[in-house]
Amino acid sequence: MVLSGTVDPCDPINCINDGAIPGHVINTFCWITSTFTLPHQQGKPVGTHVVHPGVGTIGDHEKETRYHAYYQWVPFMLFFQGVLFYIPHWIWKNWEEGKIRMISEGIRGAMISSKDERKDKQTRLVQYIIDTMHLHNMYAAGYFLCEALNFVNVIGNIYFIDLFLGGAFMTYGTDVVRFSNMDQENRTDPMVAIFPRLTKCTFYKFGASGIPTFQHKLLIERVPVRTQSQSYVER
């Protein structure tokens, strides 16, 4: 909700345009068709060899372009993850039916009763647990089931995010740590490679004779920083 609410759905990217074509036309086109970077341009000095990591001339590496089509689906992906994590919670709340709240009433949180009254309630609770030992096996089974679902959910989401990011999530954390320990003059930021701030888009135009021409547009992505923060949370 935070990510979706802070990104303007009408202006998620900003194209660097010469003004020949209305900006909103190119922005909409490139947002729908997805933008790309060039892996062979990663790691080159910025300002002398490339404009930005992953942004440069295509040359003979047209087939090596890396498309970043997942930005459009980030809010939906986060909503889907939220639903997956809420399901075990919902199952447990319906299974548990407030038993813990009922038996611990008056001995947890802010206390307004006397010390002796609280001690008496604690004694009765302990006696209740002793008297009903092994009578709540189904209750315990439900608890362990929900914990197992949480574990499976976490592992499944790790692989899901890795698939969503094109196989770049599994090593993302270690790559960031390795990057922070490298020489500043000779290192490639993995965060920029996976969540680029500047990308390219191919926009086709047709002349009066019907011959197509194309232009490579640079686009400033407005989603990556927030998506990057989400990836830190997931890791």
mmCIF file of C-alpha atoms in Angstrom:
data_model
loop_
_atom_site.group_PDB
_atom_site.id
_atom_site.type_symbol
_atom_site.label_atom_id
_atom_site.label_comp_id
_atom_site.label_asym_id
_atom_site.label_seq_id
_atom_site.Cartn_x
_atom_site.Cartn_y
_atom_site.Cartn_z
ATOM 1 C CA MET A 1 0.000 0.000 0.000
ATOM 2 C CA VAL A 2 2.875 2.380 0.808
ATOM 3 C CA LEU A 3 4.581 1.633 -2.498
ATOM 4 C CA SER A 4 1.389 1.937 -4.508
ATOM 5 C CA GLY A 5 0.361 5.119 -2.731
ATOM 6 C CA THR A 6 3.669 6.949 -3.219
ATOM 7 C CA VAL A 7 4.041 6.200 -6.929
ATOM 8 C CA ASP A 8 2.006 8.344 -9.285
ATOM 9 C CA PRO A 9 0.253 5.797 -11.528
ATOM 10 C CA CYS A 10 -0.085 8.436 -14.235
ATOM 11 C CA ASP A 11 3.610 9.355 -14.265
ATOM 12 C CA PRO A 12 5.766 6.382 -13.142
ATOM 13 C CA ILE A 13 8.601 7.227 -15.563
ATOM 14 C CA ASN A 14 9.952 10.405 -17.108
ATOM 15 C CA CYS A 15 11.355 10.291 -20.628
ATOM 16 C CA ILE A 16 14.228 12.535 -21.676
ATOM 17 C CA ASN A 17 12.729 13.777 -24.920
ATOM 18 C CA ASP A 18 13.727 16.356 -27.521
ATOM 19 C CA GLY A 19 10.160 17.661 -27.639
ATOM 20 C CA ALA A 20 9.324 16.418 -31.137
ATOM 21 C CA ILE A 21 6.807 14.002 -29.652
ATOM 22 C CA PRO A 22 4.634 14.784 -26.601
ATOM 23 C CA GLY A 23 6.272 13.450 -23.463
ATOM 24 C CA HIS A 24 3.183 11.675 -22.173
ATOM 25 C CA VAL A 25 2.962 9.670 -25.416
ATOM 26 C CA ILE A 26 6.485 8.296 -25.101
ATOM 27 C CA ASN A 27 6.133 7.796 -21.349
ATOM 28 C CA THR A 28 2.984 5.723 -21.792
ATOM 29 C CA PHE A 29 4.433 3.729 -24.683
ATOM 30 C CA CYS A 30 7.671 2.866 -22.888
ATOM 31 C CA TRP A 31 5.893 2.076 -19.610
ATOM 32 C CA ILE A 32 3.617 -0.418 -21.354
ATOM 33 C CA THR A 33 6.233 -2.013 -23.618
ATOM 34 C CA SER A 34 8.861 -2.046 -20.797
ATOM 35 C CA THR A 35 12.316 -0.502 -20.747
ATOM 36 C CA PHE A 36 15.707 -2.166 -20.949
ATOM 37 C CA THR A 37 19.377 -1.906 -20.052
ATOM 38 C CA LEU A 38 22.489 -3.411 -21.620
ATOM 39 C CA PRO A 39 24.376 -5.948 -19.472
ATOM 40 C CA HIS A 40 27.566 -5.483 -21.518
ATOM 41 C CA GLN A 41 27.568 -1.807 -20.513
ATOM 42 C CA GLN A 42 27.591 -2.615 -16.800
ATOM 43 C CA GLY A 43 30.841 -1.967 -14.955
ATOM 44 C CA LYS A 44 32.137 0.670 -17.355
ATOM 45 C CA PRO A 45 33.249 4.093 -16.065
ATOM 46 C CA VAL A 46 30.298 6.472 -15.844
ATOM 47 C CA GLY A 47 30.839 9.819 -17.540
ATOM 48 C CA THR A 48 33.637 8.662 -19.827
ATOM 49 C CA HIS A 49 32.389 5.418 -21.374
ATOM 50 C CA VAL A 50 28.685 5.286 -20.486
ATOM 51 C CA VAL A 51 26.021 7.748 -19.369
ATOM 52 C CA HIS A 52 24.775 5.421 -16.650
ATOM 53 C CA PRO A 53 25.469 1.789 -15.687
ATOM 54 C CA GLY A 54 23.790 -0.386 -18.301
ATOM 55 C CA VAL A 55 23.018 2.542 -20.610
ATOM 56 C CA GLY A 56 25.038 2.967 -23.801
ATOM 57 C CA THR A 57 25.183 2.014 -27.458
ATOM 58 C CA ILE A 58 23.722 -1.349 -28.404
ATOM 59 C CA GLY A 59 26.171 -2.146 -31.208
ATOM 60 C CA ASP A 60 26.328 -5.873 -31.915
ATOM 61 C CA HIS A 61 24.755 -6.789 -28.568
ATOM 62 C CA GLU A 62 21.087 -6.331 -29.446
ATOM 63 C CA LYS A 63 20.190 -9.817 -28.233
ATOM 64 C CA GLU A 64 21.813 -9.129 -24.851
ATOM 65 C CA THR A 65 19.346 -6.448 -23.826
ATOM 66 C CA ARG A 66 17.803 -6.961 -20.399
ATOM 67 C CA TYR A 67 14.179 -5.885 -20.157
ATOM 68 C CA HIS A 68 12.774 -4.640 -16.865
ATOM 69 C CA ALA A 69 9.117 -5.495 -17.278
ATOM 70 C CA TYR A 70 8.444 -6.232 -13.612
ATOM 71 C CA TYR A 71 7.998 -2.633 -12.448
ATOM 72 C CA GLN A 72 4.403 -2.520 -13.670
ATOM 73 C CA TRP A 73 3.565 -5.573 -11.583
ATOM 74 C CA VAL A 74 5.261 -4.601 -8.306
ATOM 75 C CA PRO A 75 2.083 -3.348 -6.520
ATOM 76 C CA PHE A 76 0.169 -6.471 -7.578
ATOM 77 C CA MET A 77 3.035 -8.702 -6.496
ATOM 78 C CA LEU A 78 3.186 -7.047 -3.064
ATOM 79 C CA PHE A 79 -0.574 -7.395 -2.652
ATOM 80 C CA PHE A 80 -0.369 -11.086 -3.591
ATOM 81 C CA GLN A 81 2.447 -11.606 -1.067
ATOM 82 C CA GLY A 82 0.420 -9.860 1.616
ATOM 83 C CA VAL A 83 -2.509 -12.201 0.980
ATOM 84 C CA LEU A 84 -0.227 -15.242 1.173
ATOM 85 C CA PHE A 85 1.187 -14.131 4.524
ATOM 86 C CA TYR A 86 -2.243 -13.277 5.903
ATOM 87 C CA ILE A 87 -3.733 -16.721 5.175
ATOM 88 C CA PRO A 88 -1.874 -18.560 8.030
ATOM 89 C CA HIS A 89 -2.807 -15.720 10.398
ATOM 90 C CA TRP A 90 -6.472 -15.992 9.391
ATOM 91 C CA ILE A 91 -6.453 -19.787 9.790
ATOM 92 C CA TRP A 92 -4.915 -19.527 13.258
ATOM 93 C CA LYS A 93 -7.317 -16.836 14.467
ATOM 94 C CA ASN A 94 -10.285 -18.984 13.451
ATOM 95 C CA TRP A 95 -8.729 -22.148 14.872
ATOM 96 C CA GLU A 96 -7.622 -20.580 18.150
ATOM 97 C CA GLU A 97 -10.988 -18.882 18.843
ATOM 98 C CA GLY A 98 -9.544 -16.606 21.524
ATOM 99 C CA LYS A 99 -8.573 -19.379 23.981
ATOM 100 C CA ILE A 100 -5.305 -17.738 25.026
ATOM 101 C CA ARG A 101 -7.032 -14.397 25.584
ATOM 102 C CA MET A 102 -9.717 -16.080 27.672
ATOM 103 C CA ILE A 103 -7.464 -18.107 29.984
ATOM 104 C CA SER A 104 -4.968 -15.259 30.436
ATOM 105 C CA GLU A 105 -7.594 -12.614 31.139
ATOM 106 C CA GLY A 106 -6.526 -10.428 34.050
ATOM 107 C CA ILE A 107 -2.874 -11.549 34.161
ATOM 108 C CA ARG A 108 -1.452 -9.832 31.101
ATOM 109 C CA GLY A 109 -1.052 -6.240 29.966
ATOM 110 C CA ALA A 110 -1.801 -3.306 32.241
ATOM 111 C CA MET A 111 -2.930 -4.596 35.645
ATOM 112 C CA ILE A 112 -5.642 -2.938 37.709
ATOM 113 C CA SER A 113 -6.275 -5.822 40.108
ATOM 114 C CA SER A 114 -4.400 -6.362 43.363
ATOM 115 C CA LYS A 115 -1.220 -8.401 43.600
ATOM 116 C CA ASP A 116 -2.954 -11.183 45.529
ATOM 117 C CA GLU A 117 -5.761 -11.400 42.981
ATOM 118 C CA ARG A 118 -3.267 -11.640 40.146
ATOM 119 C CA LYS A 119 -1.322 -14.365 41.939
ATOM 120 C CA ASP A 120 -4.546 -16.286 42.515
ATOM 121 C CA LYS A 121 -5.375 -16.125 38.798
ATOM 122 C CA GLN A 122 -1.885 -17.325 37.908
ATOM 123 C CA THR A 123 -2.247 -20.272 40.271
ATOM 124 C CA ARG A 124 -5.591 -21.246 38.727
ATOM 125 C CA LEU A 125 -4.106 -20.962 35.230
ATOM 126 C CA VAL A 126 -1.210 -23.254 36.118
ATOM 127 C CA GLN A 127 -3.613 -25.751 37.670
ATOM 128 C CA TYR A 128 -5.801 -25.621 34.560
ATOM 129 C CA ILE A 129 -2.812 -26.389 32.332
ATOM 130 C CA ILE A 130 -1.855 -29.343 34.545
ATOM 131 C CA ASP A 131 -5.405 -30.719 34.652
ATOM 132 C CA THR A 132 -5.929 -30.456 30.887
ATOM 133 C CA MET A 133 -2.547 -31.823 29.844
ATOM 134 C CA HIS A 134 -2.797 -33.721 26.505
ATOM 135 C CA LEU A 135 -6.425 -32.642 26.047
ATOM 136 C CA HIS A 136 -5.632 -29.946 23.495
ATOM 137 C CA ASN A 137 -3.717 -31.952 20.920
ATOM 138 C CA MET A 138 -5.811 -30.595 18.054
ATOM 139 C CA TYR A 139 -5.141 -27.071 19.292
ATOM 140 C CA ALA A 140 -1.398 -27.761 19.261
ATOM 141 C CA ALA A 141 -1.667 -29.418 15.846
ATOM 142 C CA GLY A 142 -3.327 -26.296 14.464
ATOM 143 C CA TYR A 143 -0.559 -24.141 15.897
ATOM 144 C CA PHE A 144 2.210 -26.258 14.375
ATOM 145 C CA LEU A 145 0.329 -26.374 11.073
ATOM 146 C CA CYS A 146 0.158 -22.579 10.909
ATOM 147 C CA GLU A 147 3.841 -22.296 11.811
ATOM 148 C CA ALA A 148 4.659 -24.780 9.044
ATOM 149 C CA LEU A 149 2.575 -22.727 6.617
ATOM 150 C CA ASN A 150 4.506 -19.613 7.624
ATOM 151 C CA PHE A 151 7.804 -21.394 6.979
ATOM 152 C CA VAL A 152 6.673 -22.720 3.596
ATOM 153 C CA ASN A 153 5.344 -19.268 2.778
ATOM 154 C CA VAL A 154 8.693 -17.601 3.453
ATOM 155 C CA ILE A 155 10.664 -20.160 1.433
ATOM 156 C CA GLY A 156 8.133 -20.028 -1.394
ATOM 157 C CA ASN A 157 8.243 -16.236 -1.519
ATOM 158 C CA ILE A 158 12.030 -16.283 -1.778
ATOM 159 C CA TYR A 159 11.820 -18.402 -4.922
ATOM 160 C CA PHE A 160 8.842 -16.393 -6.165
ATOM 161 C CA ILE A 161 10.744 -13.097 -5.905
ATOM 162 C CA ASP A 162 13.791 -14.678 -7.529
ATOM 163 C CA LEU A 163 11.604 -15.750 -10.457
ATOM 164 C CA PHE A 164 9.938 -12.336 -10.524
ATOM 165 C CA LEU A 165 13.317 -10.562 -10.774
ATOM 166 C CA GLY A 166 14.685 -12.918 -13.405
ATOM 167 C CA GLY A 167 16.905 -14.987 -11.116
ATOM 168 C CA ALA A 168 18.683 -12.014 -9.535
ATOM 169 C CA PHE A 169 17.292 -12.229 -5.986
ATOM 170 C CA MET A 170 19.123 -15.276 -4.597
ATOM 171 C CA THR A 171 22.525 -13.584 -4.700
ATOM 172 C CA TYR A 172 21.272 -10.027 -4.268
ATOM 173 C CA GLY A 173 22.106 -9.759 -0.556
ATOM 174 C CA THR A 174 25.619 -11.188 -0.881
ATOM 175 C CA ASP A 175 26.265 -9.056 -3.967
ATOM 176 C CA VAL A 176 25.355 -5.902 -2.029
ATOM 177 C CA VAL A 177 27.662 -6.866 0.861
ATOM 178 C CA ARG A 178 30.483 -7.662 -1.564
ATOM 179 C CA PHE A 179 29.887 -4.378 -3.362
ATOM 180 C CA SER A 180 30.155 -2.357 -0.136
ATOM 181 C CA ASN A 181 33.620 -3.819 0.526
ATOM 182 C CA MET A 182 35.023 -3.163 -2.954
ATOM 183 C CA ASP A 183 37.099 -0.237 -4.172
ATOM 184 C CA GLN A 184 34.836 2.673 -5.059
ATOM 185 C CA GLU A 185 36.650 3.251 -8.347
ATOM 186 C CA ASN A 186 36.256 -0.321 -9.583
ATOM 187 C CA ARG A 187 32.902 -1.721 -8.617
ATOM 188 C CA THR A 188 29.469 -2.278 -10.106
ATOM 189 C CA ASP A 189 26.440 -1.582 -7.953
ATOM 190 C CA PRO A 190 24.159 -4.670 -8.062
ATOM 191 C CA MET A 191 21.263 -2.495 -6.911
ATOM 192 C CA VAL A 192 21.581 -0.366 -10.041
ATOM 193 C CA ALA A 193 21.817 -3.472 -12.228
ATOM 194 C CA ILE A 194 18.606 -4.992 -10.837
ATOM 195 C CA PHE A 195 16.740 -1.761 -10.062
ATOM 196 C CA PRO A 196 18.093 0.760 -12.603
ATOM 197 C CA ARG A 197 17.298 4.430 -12.161
ATOM 198 C CA LEU A 198 17.966 5.158 -15.824
ATOM 199 C CA THR A 199 16.902 2.845 -18.649
ATOM 200 C CA LYS A 200 16.351 2.876 -22.401
ATOM 201 C CA CYS A 201 13.305 2.458 -24.592
ATOM 202 C CA THR A 202 12.981 1.986 -28.350
ATOM 203 C CA PHE A 203 10.306 4.248 -29.821
ATOM 204 C CA TYR A 204 9.419 3.684 -33.483
ATOM 205 C CA LYS A 205 8.335 6.446 -35.850
ATOM 206 C CA PHE A 206 7.179 6.256 -39.440
ATOM 207 C CA GLY A 207 8.001 8.756 -42.138
ATOM 208 C CA ALA A 208 5.728 9.974 -44.921
ATOM 209 C CA SER A 209 6.853 7.101 -47.145
ATOM 210 C CA GLY A 210 5.997 4.530 -44.484
ATOM 211 C CA ILE A 211 9.613 3.637 -43.752
ATOM 212 C CA PRO A 212 10.027 2.990 -40.011
ATOM 213 C CA THR A 213 12.694 4.734 -38.026
ATOM 214 C CA PHE A 214 13.444 4.295 -34.364
ATOM 215 C CA GLN A 215 14.808 6.360 -31.545
ATOM 216 C CA HIS A 216 16.358 5.192 -28.299
ATOM 217 C CA LYS A 217 14.944 7.233 -25.441
ATOM 218 C CA LEU A 218 16.404 7.550 -21.967
ATOM 219 C CA LEU A 219 13.890 7.219 -19.157
ATOM 220 C CA ILE A 220 14.196 8.051 -15.483
ATOM 221 C CA GLU A 221 12.497 5.297 -13.506
ATOM 222 C CA ARG A 222 10.578 6.550 -10.454
ATOM 223 C CA VAL A 223 9.730 3.137 -9.022
ATOM 224 C CA PRO A 224 13.156 1.472 -8.449
ATOM 225 C CA VAL A 225 14.175 3.097 -5.156
ATOM 226 C CA ARG A 226 10.984 1.978 -3.410
ATOM 227 C CA THR A 227 11.180 -1.454 -5.036
ATOM 228 C CA GLN A 228 14.765 -1.682 -3.832
ATOM 229 C CA SER A 229 13.649 -0.952 -0.276
ATOM 230 C CA GLN A 230 11.085 -3.728 -0.538
ATOM 231 C CA SER A 231 13.822 -6.130 -1.626
ATOM 232 C CA TYR A 232 15.825 -5.273 1.513
ATOM 233 C CA VAL A 233 12.787 -6.114 3.620
ATOM 234 C CA GLU A 234 12.326 -9.428 1.850
ATOM 235 C CA ARG A 235 15.958 -10.380 2.356
#
